[in-house]
Tab-separated table of C-alpha atoms in Angstrom:
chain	number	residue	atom	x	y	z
J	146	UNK	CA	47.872	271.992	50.405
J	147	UNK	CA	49.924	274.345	48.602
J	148	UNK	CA	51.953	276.988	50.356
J	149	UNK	CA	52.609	280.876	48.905
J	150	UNK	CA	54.876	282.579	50.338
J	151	UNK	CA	54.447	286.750	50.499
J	152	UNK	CA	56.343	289.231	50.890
J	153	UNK	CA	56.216	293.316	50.249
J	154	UNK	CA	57.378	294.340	47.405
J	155	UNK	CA	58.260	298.131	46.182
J	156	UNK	CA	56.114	300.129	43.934
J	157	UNK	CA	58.359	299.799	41.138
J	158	UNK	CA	58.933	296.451	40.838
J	159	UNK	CA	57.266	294.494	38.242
J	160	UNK	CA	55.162	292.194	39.955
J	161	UNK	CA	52.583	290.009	37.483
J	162	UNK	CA	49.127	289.984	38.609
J	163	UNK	CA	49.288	286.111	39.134
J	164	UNK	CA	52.260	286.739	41.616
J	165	UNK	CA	49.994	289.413	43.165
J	166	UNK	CA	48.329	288.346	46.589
J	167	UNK	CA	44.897	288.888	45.204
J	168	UNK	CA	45.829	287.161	41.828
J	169	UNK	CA	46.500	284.086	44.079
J	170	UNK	CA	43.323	283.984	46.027
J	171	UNK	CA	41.519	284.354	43.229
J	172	UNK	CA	42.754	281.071	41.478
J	173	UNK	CA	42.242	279.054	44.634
J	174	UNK	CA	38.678	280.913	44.835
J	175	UNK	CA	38.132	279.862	41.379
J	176	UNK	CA	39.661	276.553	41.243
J	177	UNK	CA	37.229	273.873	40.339
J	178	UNK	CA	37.345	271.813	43.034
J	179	UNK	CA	34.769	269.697	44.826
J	180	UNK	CA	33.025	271.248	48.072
J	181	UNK	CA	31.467	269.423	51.501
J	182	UNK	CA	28.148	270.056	52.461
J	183	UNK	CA	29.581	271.158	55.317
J	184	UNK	CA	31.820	273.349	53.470
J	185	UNK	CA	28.852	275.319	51.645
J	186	UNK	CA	26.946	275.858	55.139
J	187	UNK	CA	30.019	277.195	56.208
J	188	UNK	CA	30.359	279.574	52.968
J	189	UNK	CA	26.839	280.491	53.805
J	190	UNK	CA	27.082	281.644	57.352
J	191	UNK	CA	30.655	283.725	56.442
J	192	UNK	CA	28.145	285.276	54.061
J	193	UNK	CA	25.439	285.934	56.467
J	194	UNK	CA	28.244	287.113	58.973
J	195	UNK	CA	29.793	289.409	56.691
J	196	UNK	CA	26.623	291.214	55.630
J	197	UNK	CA	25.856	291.500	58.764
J	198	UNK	CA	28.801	292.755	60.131
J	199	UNK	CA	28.747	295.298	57.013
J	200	UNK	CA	25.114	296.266	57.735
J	201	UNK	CA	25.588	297.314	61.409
J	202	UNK	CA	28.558	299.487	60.359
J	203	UNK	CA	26.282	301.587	58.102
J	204	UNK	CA	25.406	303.634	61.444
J	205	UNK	CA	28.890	303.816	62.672
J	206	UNK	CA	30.552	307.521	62.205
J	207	UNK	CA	33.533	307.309	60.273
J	208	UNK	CA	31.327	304.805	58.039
J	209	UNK	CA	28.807	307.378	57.890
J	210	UNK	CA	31.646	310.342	57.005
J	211	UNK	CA	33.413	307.925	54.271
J	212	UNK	CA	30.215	307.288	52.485
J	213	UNK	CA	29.019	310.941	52.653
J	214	UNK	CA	32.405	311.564	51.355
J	215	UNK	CA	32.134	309.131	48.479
J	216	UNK	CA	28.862	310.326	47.625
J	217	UNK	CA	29.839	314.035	47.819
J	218	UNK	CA	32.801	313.092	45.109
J	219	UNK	CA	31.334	311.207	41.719
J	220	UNK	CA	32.952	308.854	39.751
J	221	UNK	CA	36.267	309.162	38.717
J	222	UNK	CA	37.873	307.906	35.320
J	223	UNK	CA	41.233	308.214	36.306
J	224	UNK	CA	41.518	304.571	37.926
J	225	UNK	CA	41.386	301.273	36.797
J	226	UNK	CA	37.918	299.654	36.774
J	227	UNK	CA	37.975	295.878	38.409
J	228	UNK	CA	37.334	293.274	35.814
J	229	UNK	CA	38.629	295.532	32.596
J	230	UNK	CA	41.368	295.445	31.028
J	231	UNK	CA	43.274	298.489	30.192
């Protein structure tokens, strides 16, 4: 098992996105290894948990307010899109 360390680092430092937290679990996420059976049904039921857990927050209020808000405001061009490079 490999360990990565973390630590907080200041806006302005220069931080590569491999170095970045999400850089790393995205190359273990995407690293071809071989998965259990048990593995997968345990993939499948974070799934199911997470959706769920997601779908019963829909009625919650600051859910509610946040997504009215989101609505209320369209898209933006000002950010970075996920999966595009600048």
């Amino acid at each position: 098992m490999q360990i990565h360390r973390v630590r907080v680092h200041r806006s302005d430092e220069a931080l590569p996105p491999g170095e970045q937290l999400a850089g790393r679990i995205a190359a273990v996420a995407a690293d071809p290894v071989e998965v259990d059976a048990e593995v997968t049904e345990m993939i499948v039921n974070r799934i199911i948990d997470n959706a769920a857990v997601a779908t019963a927050s829909l009625t919650r209020a600051p859910v509610v307010a946040a997504r009215a808000q989101a609505l209320a405001h369209g898209p933006s061009t000002a950010g970075a899109e996920i999966g595009r490079a600048s």
